[in-house]
mmCIF file of C-alpha atoms in Angstrom:
data_model
loop_
_atom_site.group_PDB
_atom_site.id
_atom_site.type_symbol
_atom_site.label_atom_id
_atom_site.label_comp_id
_atom_site.label_asym_id
_atom_site.label_seq_id
_atom_site.Cartn_x
_atom_site.Cartn_y
_atom_site.Cartn_z
ATOM 1 C CA MET A 24 -9.382 6.789 56.078
ATOM 2 C CA ASN A 25 -8.945 3.590 54.072
ATOM 3 C CA GLN A 26 -6.879 2.538 51.064
ATOM 4 C CA ASP A 27 -9.676 3.605 48.685
ATOM 5 C CA GLN A 28 -9.521 7.150 50.043
ATOM 6 C CA LEU A 29 -5.729 7.068 49.927
ATOM 7 C CA ALA A 30 -5.606 6.314 46.183
ATOM 8 C CA PRO A 31 -4.268 9.419 44.411
ATOM 9 C CA THR A 32 -6.175 10.996 41.564
ATOM 10 C CA GLN A 33 -3.131 10.319 39.414
ATOM 11 C CA LEU A 34 -0.517 7.787 40.420
ATOM 12 C CA ALA A 35 3.067 8.954 40.022
ATOM 13 C CA GLY A 36 6.586 8.314 41.241
ATOM 14 C CA VAL A 37 8.508 5.173 42.123
ATOM 15 C CA LEU A 38 6.171 2.268 42.885
ATOM 16 C CA THR A 39 8.322 -0.651 44.003
ATOM 17 C CA PRO A 40 7.499 -4.147 42.675
ATOM 18 C CA VAL A 41 8.039 -5.721 46.093
ATOM 19 C CA ILE A 42 9.882 -9.036 46.438
ATOM 20 C CA THR A 43 8.137 -11.705 48.538
ATOM 21 C CA PRO A 44 10.450 -12.878 51.349
ATOM 22 C CA LEU A 45 9.986 -16.554 52.200
ATOM 23 C CA ASN A 46 11.209 -18.645 55.132
ATOM 24 C CA ASP A 47 12.857 -22.061 54.810
ATOM 25 C CA ASP A 48 9.397 -23.633 54.480
ATOM 26 C CA ARG A 49 8.771 -21.251 51.575
ATOM 27 C CA GLN A 50 5.986 -19.459 53.453
ATOM 28 C CA LEU A 51 5.733 -15.680 53.787
ATOM 29 C CA ASP A 52 8.359 -14.273 56.150
ATOM 30 C CA ILE A 53 6.396 -11.439 57.735
ATOM 31 C CA ASP A 54 9.272 -10.036 59.810
ATOM 32 C CA SER A 55 11.469 -9.761 56.718
ATOM 33 C CA LEU A 56 8.659 -8.214 54.687
ATOM 34 C CA GLU A 57 8.138 -5.629 57.418
ATOM 35 C CA ARG A 58 11.827 -4.665 57.473
ATOM 36 C CA HIS A 59 12.065 -4.542 53.695
ATOM 37 C CA VAL A 60 8.916 -2.488 53.161
ATOM 38 C CA GLY A 61 9.950 -0.222 56.017
ATOM 39 C CA HIS A 62 13.230 0.450 54.218
ATOM 40 C CA LEU A 63 11.351 1.239 50.995
ATOM 41 C CA LEU A 64 9.019 3.660 52.747
ATOM 42 C CA ASP A 65 11.892 5.356 54.554
ATOM 43 C CA ALA A 66 13.555 5.789 51.163
ATOM 44 C CA GLY A 67 10.556 7.747 49.915
ATOM 45 C CA VAL A 68 8.940 5.406 47.395
ATOM 46 C CA GLN A 69 5.486 6.581 46.376
ATOM 47 C CA GLY A 70 3.748 3.198 46.296
ATOM 48 C CA LEU A 71 3.993 -0.576 46.652
ATOM 49 C CA TRP A 72 3.190 -2.922 43.765
ATOM 50 C CA VAL A 73 2.823 -6.432 45.120
ATOM 51 C CA ASN A 74 2.496 -9.926 43.651
ATOM 52 C CA GLY A 75 4.052 -8.966 40.355
ATOM 53 C CA THR A 76 6.687 -10.926 38.485
ATOM 54 C CA THR A 77 9.369 -9.795 40.947
ATOM 55 C CA GLY A 78 7.005 -10.892 43.724
ATOM 56 C CA GLU A 79 6.819 -14.394 42.175
ATOM 57 C CA PHE A 80 3.021 -14.345 41.934
ATOM 58 C CA TYR A 81 3.051 -17.423 39.703
ATOM 59 C CA GLY A 82 4.173 -19.590 42.628
ATOM 60 C CA LEU A 83 1.698 -18.301 45.226
ATOM 61 C CA ASP A 84 -1.897 -19.398 45.730
ATOM 62 C CA VAL A 85 -4.850 -17.082 46.382
ATOM 63 C CA GLU A 86 -4.459 -17.140 50.144
ATOM 64 C CA GLN A 87 -0.709 -16.486 50.007
ATOM 65 C CA ARG A 88 -1.078 -13.595 47.568
ATOM 66 C CA ALA A 89 -3.856 -12.051 49.663
ATOM 67 C CA ARG A 90 -1.698 -12.354 52.763
ATOM 68 C CA VAL A 91 1.137 -10.461 51.078
ATOM 69 C CA VAL A 92 -1.342 -7.714 50.174
ATOM 70 C CA GLY A 93 -2.767 -7.530 53.683
ATOM 71 C CA GLU A 94 0.637 -7.345 55.330
ATOM 72 C CA CYS A 95 1.824 -4.623 52.944
ATOM 73 C CA VAL A 96 -1.355 -2.638 53.621
ATOM 74 C CA ARG A 97 -0.743 -2.992 57.363
ATOM 75 C CA ILE A 98 2.911 -1.978 57.104
ATOM 76 C CA ALA A 99 2.227 0.946 54.750
ATOM 77 C CA ASP A 100 -0.391 2.210 57.210
ATOM 78 C CA LEU A 101 -1.989 4.586 54.677
ATOM 79 C CA ARG A 102 1.320 6.267 53.815
ATOM 80 C CA VAL A 103 1.304 5.028 50.204
ATOM 81 C CA PRO A 104 -1.104 3.127 47.942
ATOM 82 C CA VAL A 105 -0.762 -0.653 47.706
ATOM 83 C CA ILE A 106 -1.455 -2.018 44.238
ATOM 84 C CA ALA A 107 -1.986 -5.765 43.870
ATOM 85 C CA HIS A 108 -1.348 -7.646 40.652
ATOM 86 C CA VAL A 109 -4.169 -10.190 40.255
ATOM 87 C CA GLY A 110 -3.488 -11.600 36.798
ATOM 88 C CA ASP A 111 -4.071 -15.304 36.225
ATOM 89 C CA THR A 112 -4.712 -17.794 33.437
ATOM 90 C CA SER A 113 -8.491 -17.330 33.281
ATOM 91 C CA LEU A 114 -11.168 -14.814 34.173
ATOM 92 C CA ALA A 115 -12.536 -16.970 36.999
ATOM 93 C CA LEU A 116 -9.102 -17.262 38.630
ATOM 94 C CA ALA A 117 -8.283 -13.576 38.147
ATOM 95 C CA LEU A 118 -11.629 -12.604 39.694
ATOM 96 C CA GLU A 119 -10.849 -14.801 42.693
ATOM 97 C CA GLN A 120 -7.485 -13.082 43.062
ATOM 98 C CA ALA A 121 -9.061 -9.637 42.674
ATOM 99 C CA ARG A 122 -11.733 -10.265 45.311
ATOM 100 C CA ALA A 123 -9.136 -11.551 47.759
ATOM 101 C CA ALA A 124 -6.779 -8.613 47.100
ATOM 102 C CA ARG A 125 -9.468 -5.996 47.588
ATOM 103 C CA LYS A 126 -10.726 -7.735 50.738
ATOM 104 C CA ALA A 127 -7.129 -7.628 52.019
ATOM 105 C CA GLY A 128 -7.134 -3.855 51.530
ATOM 106 C CA ALA A 129 -5.456 -3.237 48.175
ATOM 107 C CA THR A 130 -5.949 0.295 46.877
ATOM 108 C CA MET A 131 -6.456 -1.042 43.373
ATOM 109 C CA VAL A 132 -5.475 -3.992 41.243
ATOM 110 C CA SER A 133 -3.233 -4.515 38.241
ATOM 111 C CA VAL A 134 -3.867 -7.150 35.606
ATOM 112 C CA LEU A 135 -1.855 -9.085 33.066
ATOM 113 C CA PRO A 136 -3.951 -10.395 30.174
ATOM 114 C CA PRO A 137 -4.714 -14.104 30.598
ATOM 115 C CA TYR A 138 -1.516 -15.992 29.839
ATOM 116 C CA ALA A 139 -0.745 -19.544 28.652
ATOM 117 C CA ALA A 140 -3.515 -19.241 26.021
ATOM 118 C CA GLN A 141 -4.348 -16.898 23.163
ATOM 119 C CA PHE A 142 -7.443 -14.707 23.134
ATOM 120 C CA SER A 143 -8.894 -12.089 20.781
ATOM 121 C CA GLN A 144 -8.991 -8.387 21.605
ATOM 122 C CA ASP A 145 -12.716 -8.592 22.334
ATOM 123 C CA GLU A 146 -12.106 -11.489 24.725
ATOM 124 C CA ILE A 147 -9.304 -9.688 26.552
ATOM 125 C CA LYS A 148 -11.383 -6.502 26.801
ATOM 126 C CA THR A 149 -14.239 -8.551 28.265
ATOM 127 C CA HIS A 150 -11.728 -9.925 30.786
ATOM 128 C CA PHE A 151 -10.672 -6.420 31.867
ATOM 129 C CA ARG A 152 -14.241 -5.119 31.998
ATOM 130 C CA ALA A 153 -15.321 -7.974 34.257
ATOM 131 C CA LEU A 154 -12.400 -7.389 36.620
ATOM 132 C CA ALA A 155 -13.067 -3.643 36.804
ATOM 133 C CA ALA A 156 -16.741 -4.315 37.547
ATOM 134 C CA GLU A 157 -15.657 -6.469 40.476
ATOM 135 C CA ALA A 158 -12.612 -4.592 41.799
ATOM 136 C CA GLY A 159 -12.736 -1.063 40.403
ATOM 137 C CA PRO A 160 -10.602 0.476 37.610
ATOM 138 C CA VAL A 161 -7.468 -1.542 36.959
ATOM 139 C CA ILE A 162 -3.892 -0.880 35.894
ATOM 140 C CA ALA A 163 -3.041 -2.632 32.644
ATOM 141 C CA TYR A 164 0.160 -4.656 32.972
ATOM 142 C CA HIS A 165 1.942 -4.945 29.621
ATOM 143 C CA MET A 166 4.542 -7.713 29.639
ATOM 144 C CA PRO A 167 4.504 -9.583 26.320
ATOM 145 C CA GLN A 168 7.402 -11.762 27.477
ATOM 146 C CA ILE A 169 4.882 -13.563 29.700
ATOM 147 C CA ALA A 170 1.405 -12.795 28.391
ATOM 148 C CA GLY A 171 1.887 -12.295 24.661
ATOM 149 C CA PRO A 172 0.819 -9.121 22.824
ATOM 150 C CA GLY A 173 -2.147 -8.564 25.139
ATOM 151 C CA LEU A 174 -4.216 -5.425 24.684
ATOM 152 C CA THR A 175 -3.466 -3.151 21.768
ATOM 153 C CA ILE A 176 -2.876 0.525 22.408
ATOM 154 C CA ALA A 177 -6.278 1.293 20.871
ATOM 155 C CA SER A 178 -7.941 -1.174 23.268
ATOM 156 C CA ILE A 179 -6.190 0.344 26.292
ATOM 157 C CA VAL A 180 -7.330 3.832 25.290
ATOM 158 C CA GLU A 181 -10.884 2.567 24.724
ATOM 159 C CA LEU A 182 -10.992 0.892 28.121
ATOM 160 C CA ALA A 183 -9.519 3.960 29.827
ATOM 161 C CA ALA A 184 -12.182 6.144 28.214
ATOM 162 C CA ASP A 185 -14.818 3.776 29.592
ATOM 163 C CA GLY A 186 -13.363 3.944 33.113
ATOM 164 C CA VAL A 187 -12.112 0.362 33.070
ATOM 165 C CA ILE A 188 -8.378 1.136 33.046
ATOM 166 C CA CYS A 189 -6.822 3.813 35.278
ATOM 167 C CA GLY A 190 -3.144 3.369 34.376
ATOM 168 C CA ALA A 191 -0.589 1.232 32.581
ATOM 169 C CA LYS A 192 2.704 -0.425 33.410
ATOM 170 C CA ASP A 193 5.011 -1.289 30.506
ATOM 171 C CA SER A 194 7.542 -3.993 31.342
ATOM 172 C CA SER A 195 8.504 -4.677 27.732
ATOM 173 C CA SER A 196 11.213 -1.972 27.755
ATOM 174 C CA ASP A 197 9.791 -0.960 24.359
ATOM 175 C CA VAL A 198 9.940 2.821 24.671
ATOM 176 C CA LEU A 199 8.349 3.245 21.238
ATOM 177 C CA TRP A 200 5.279 1.327 22.460
ATOM 178 C CA LEU A 201 5.174 3.420 25.629
ATOM 179 C CA ARG A 202 5.450 6.680 23.695
ATOM 180 C CA GLN A 203 2.709 5.599 21.284
ATOM 181 C CA LEU A 204 0.424 4.776 24.212
ATOM 182 C CA ILE A 205 1.054 8.137 25.877
ATOM 183 C CA ASN A 206 0.485 9.995 22.600
ATOM 184 C CA ALA A 207 -2.649 8.016 21.736
ATOM 185 C CA ALA A 208 -4.117 8.773 25.159
ATOM 186 C CA ALA A 209 -3.335 12.475 24.768
ATOM 187 C CA ASP A 210 -4.868 12.563 21.271
ATOM 188 C CA ALA A 211 -8.042 10.949 22.629
ATOM 189 C CA GLY A 212 -8.190 13.264 25.632
ATOM 190 C CA VAL A 213 -7.966 10.287 27.984
ATOM 191 C CA GLU A 214 -5.868 10.237 31.152
ATOM 192 C CA ILE A 215 -3.700 7.113 31.427
ATOM 193 C CA PRO A 216 -0.867 7.463 33.948
ATOM 194 C CA ALA A 217 1.875 5.367 32.329
ATOM 195 C CA PHE A 218 4.800 3.777 34.135
ATOM 196 C CA THR A 219 7.957 2.226 32.808
ATOM 197 C CA GLY A 220 8.757 -1.158 34.302
ATOM 198 C CA GLY A 221 12.107 -1.661 32.602
ATOM 199 C CA SER A 222 15.006 -0.638 34.844
ATOM 200 C CA ALA A 223 17.181 -0.083 31.770
ATOM 201 C CA VAL A 224 14.893 2.541 30.224
ATOM 202 C CA SER A 225 13.644 4.637 33.142
ATOM 203 C CA ASP A 226 15.288 7.791 31.826
ATOM 204 C CA LEU A 227 13.795 7.308 28.362
ATOM 205 C CA GLY A 228 10.407 6.540 29.874
ATOM 206 C CA TYR A 229 10.424 9.808 31.795
ATOM 207 C CA PHE A 230 11.501 11.692 28.694
ATOM 208 C CA VAL A 231 8.565 10.412 26.605
ATOM 209 C CA GLY A 232 6.070 11.182 29.358
ATOM 210 C CA ALA A 233 5.929 8.337 31.882
ATOM 211 C CA VAL A 234 4.705 9.573 35.268
ATOM 212 C CA GLY A 235 6.833 7.144 37.211
ATOM 213 C CA ALA A 236 8.709 3.863 37.342
ATOM 214 C CA MET A 237 7.799 0.409 38.604
ATOM 215 C CA SER A 238 11.342 -0.916 38.336
ATOM 216 C CA SER A 239 12.401 -4.058 40.172
ATOM 217 C CA THR A 240 15.771 -2.517 41.066
ATOM 218 C CA ALA A 241 13.853 -0.280 43.484
ATOM 219 C CA ASN A 242 14.031 -3.236 45.874
ATOM 220 C CA LEU A 243 17.808 -2.742 46.027
ATOM 221 C CA VAL A 244 18.339 1.013 45.551
ATOM 222 C CA PRO A 245 15.050 2.812 46.263
ATOM 223 C CA ARG A 246 16.660 6.125 47.237
ATOM 224 C CA HIS A 247 18.597 6.206 43.981
ATOM 225 C CA LEU A 248 15.459 5.661 41.886
ATOM 226 C CA VAL A 249 13.457 8.202 43.870
ATOM 227 C CA ALA A 250 16.259 10.726 43.255
ATOM 228 C CA GLN A 251 16.141 9.943 39.530
ATOM 229 C CA TYR A 252 12.370 10.437 39.443
ATOM 230 C CA GLU A 253 12.674 13.758 41.247
ATOM 231 C CA ALA A 254 15.399 14.879 38.818
ATOM 232 C CA ALA A 255 13.185 14.026 35.835
ATOM 233 C CA ARG A 256 10.196 15.778 37.398
ATOM 234 C CA ARG A 257 12.149 19.026 37.728
ATOM 235 C CA GLY A 258 13.552 18.656 34.185
ATOM 236 C CA ASP A 259 17.141 17.964 35.202
ATOM 237 C CA TRP A 260 17.936 15.581 32.356
ATOM 238 C CA ASP A 261 21.687 15.596 33.053
ATOM 239 C CA GLU A 262 21.098 14.103 36.484
ATOM 240 C CA THR A 263 18.397 11.775 35.154
ATOM 241 C CA ARG A 264 20.839 10.354 32.597
ATOM 242 C CA ALA A 265 23.697 10.208 35.090
ATOM 243 C CA ARG A 266 21.601 8.169 37.501
ATOM 244 C CA GLN A 267 20.532 5.899 34.638
ATOM 245 C CA ARG A 268 24.186 5.182 33.886
ATOM 246 C CA GLN A 269 24.618 4.156 37.510
ATOM 247 C CA THR A 270 21.573 1.888 37.252
ATOM 248 C CA ASP A 271 23.043 0.376 34.088
ATOM 249 C CA GLU A 272 26.266 -0.351 35.978
ATOM 250 C CA LEU A 273 24.275 -2.067 38.712
ATOM 251 C CA MET A 274 22.281 -4.129 36.219
ATOM 252 C CA ALA A 275 25.446 -5.278 34.466
ATOM 253 C CA ALA A 276 26.897 -6.407 37.785
ATOM 254 C CA LEU A 277 23.692 -8.311 38.593
ATOM 255 C CA ARG A 278 23.925 -10.522 35.514
ATOM 256 C CA LEU A 279 24.883 -14.120 36.166
ATOM 257 C CA PRO A 280 25.401 -16.603 33.307
ATOM 258 C CA GLY A 281 22.224 -18.585 32.796
ATOM 259 C CA ARG A 282 20.327 -16.594 35.446
ATOM 260 C CA THR A 283 18.736 -13.774 33.439
ATOM 261 C CA SER A 284 15.018 -14.680 33.555
ATOM 262 C CA PRO A 285 12.656 -12.622 35.749
ATOM 263 C CA THR A 286 12.306 -15.720 37.949
ATOM 264 C CA ALA A 287 16.054 -15.942 38.513
ATOM 265 C CA ILE A 288 16.391 -12.187 39.023
ATOM 266 C CA ALA A 289 13.943 -12.341 41.949
ATOM 267 C CA GLY A 290 16.204 -14.912 43.590
ATOM 268 C CA ILE A 291 19.255 -12.724 43.009
ATOM 269 C CA TYR A 292 17.506 -9.750 44.629
ATOM 270 C CA LYS A 293 16.577 -11.843 47.650
ATOM 271 C CA PHE A 294 20.134 -13.073 48.110
ATOM 272 C CA LEU A 295 21.468 -9.519 48.006
ATOM 273 C CA LEU A 296 18.809 -8.203 50.377
ATOM 274 C CA ALA A 297 19.643 -11.014 52.801
ATOM 275 C CA ALA A 298 23.350 -10.232 52.507
ATOM 276 C CA LEU A 299 22.542 -6.598 53.328
ATOM 277 C CA GLY A 300 20.492 -7.666 56.352
ATOM 278 C CA ARG A 301 17.231 -6.287 55.011
ATOM 279 C CA ILE A 302 15.579 -9.726 54.940
ATOM 280 C CA ASP A 303 16.490 -13.001 56.653
ATOM 281 C CA GLY A 304 16.633 -15.505 53.796
ATOM 282 C CA ALA A 305 16.911 -15.855 50.048
ATOM 283 C CA ARG A 306 14.398 -18.625 49.351
ATOM 284 C CA GLY A 307 12.447 -18.362 46.102
ATOM 285 C CA VAL A 308 9.257 -20.158 45.147
ATOM 286 C CA ALA A 309 9.781 -23.756 44.081
ATOM 287 C CA PRO A 310 11.272 -24.980 41.815
ATOM 288 C CA LEU A 311 13.715 -22.032 41.769
ATOM 289 C CA ARG A 312 17.108 -23.286 42.927
ATOM 290 C CA ASP A 313 19.329 -21.478 45.394
ATOM 291 C CA LEU A 314 22.395 -19.657 44.110
ATOM 292 C CA THR A 315 25.648 -21.585 44.068
ATOM 293 C CA GLU A 316 28.543 -20.493 46.267
ATOM 294 C CA ASP A 317 30.366 -19.166 43.197
ATOM 295 C CA GLU A 318 27.309 -17.108 42.191
ATOM 296 C CA GLN A 319 26.933 -15.779 45.708
ATOM 297 C CA GLU A 320 30.586 -14.747 45.890
ATOM 298 C CA ARG A 321 30.370 -12.998 42.542
ATOM 299 C CA LEU A 322 27.389 -10.961 43.734
ATOM 300 C CA VAL A 323 28.949 -10.111 47.095
ATOM 301 C CA VAL A 324 32.157 -8.909 45.455
ATOM 302 C CA GLY A 325 30.593 -7.118 42.506
ATOM 303 C CA VAL A 326 27.256 -5.777 43.708
ATOM 304 C CA ILE A 327 27.024 -5.112 47.448
ATOM 305 C CA GLY A 328 29.302 -2.082 47.276
ATOM 306 C CA LEU A 329 27.344 -0.641 44.351
ATOM 307 C CA ILE A 330 24.056 -1.001 46.210
ATOM 308 C CA GLU A 331 25.439 0.689 49.292
ATOM 309 C CA LYS A 332 26.835 3.546 47.207
ATOM 310 C CA LEU A 333 23.662 4.151 45.203
ATOM 311 C CA ASP A 334 21.296 3.814 48.149
ATOM 312 C CA ASP A 335 23.300 6.438 50.026
ATOM 313 C CA VAL A 336 22.189 9.004 47.418
ATOM 314 C CA GLN A 337 25.062 11.412 47.156
ATOM 315 C CA PRO A 338 24.912 14.210 44.548
ATOM 316 C CA SER A 339 25.055 12.652 41.100
ATOM 317 C CA PRO A 340 28.086 13.163 38.817
ATOM 318 C CA ALA A 341 26.024 15.612 36.774
ATOM 319 C CA SER A 342 25.438 17.835 39.819
ATOM 320 C CA VAL A 343 28.957 18.106 41.230
#
């Protein structure tokens, strides 16, 4: 069996956007990655999504990104699919990333539209078609904060009907957009497994029809998010909402003044994971600065206890 055979007919569940642990030389820390991914798998996550924004893909070259993919494939050992984000600033660069990711064993790839420049819908669709021809059907990554408007809903449905797109991740936290995509796919009779990427709207995403979550907070509290997904799947909306309130509490505690960008958040996650002993160090890709002592103390005091409580997965307030 290989990763291609492992790929489910329809992706679903909690697919963790894995952080990329780095050593002091800012190279991949394989031992830390193995411990961290092992914790995620033990927690029951249904997939690994690597080299995304939380994985700091923008600071890694082709070889480094492929190595992350290969190590995650090795560690997962066919237990869950490994999805590699291969987006880049041009088609040639994205194709290079896609070839390397698939060679490293990725189940499938996910793609941001080309960023740092503006392209028409026809140009972006050509981009996706070329990548799918090279690497198989792709997951559309919708994050307008980085890549602009990207594909329209109509374009995503068209590409899914043509077998180019096999799923979508929405990291805009725009639940209206997500609902419109899900409804448009249903109206067209096209299957597009849709995931919410916004940790603050997981409950709403499930309610409008998302099949799972690719939330960065799964790095910290995977058992909690798996429990929320399972509650939503069985229609227990009281527990789903109760767990969302707990996630909201965690997210509020994670906020540091001036450190709210996705880049900074990845560094915050790494510091907390190091403090919990799940990885060895908190280095981010350059030029991300390390947290100050005051920032570290604030996180230790305000967040560590919350993570330990949520990752223990006791019955939610709605169930007791």
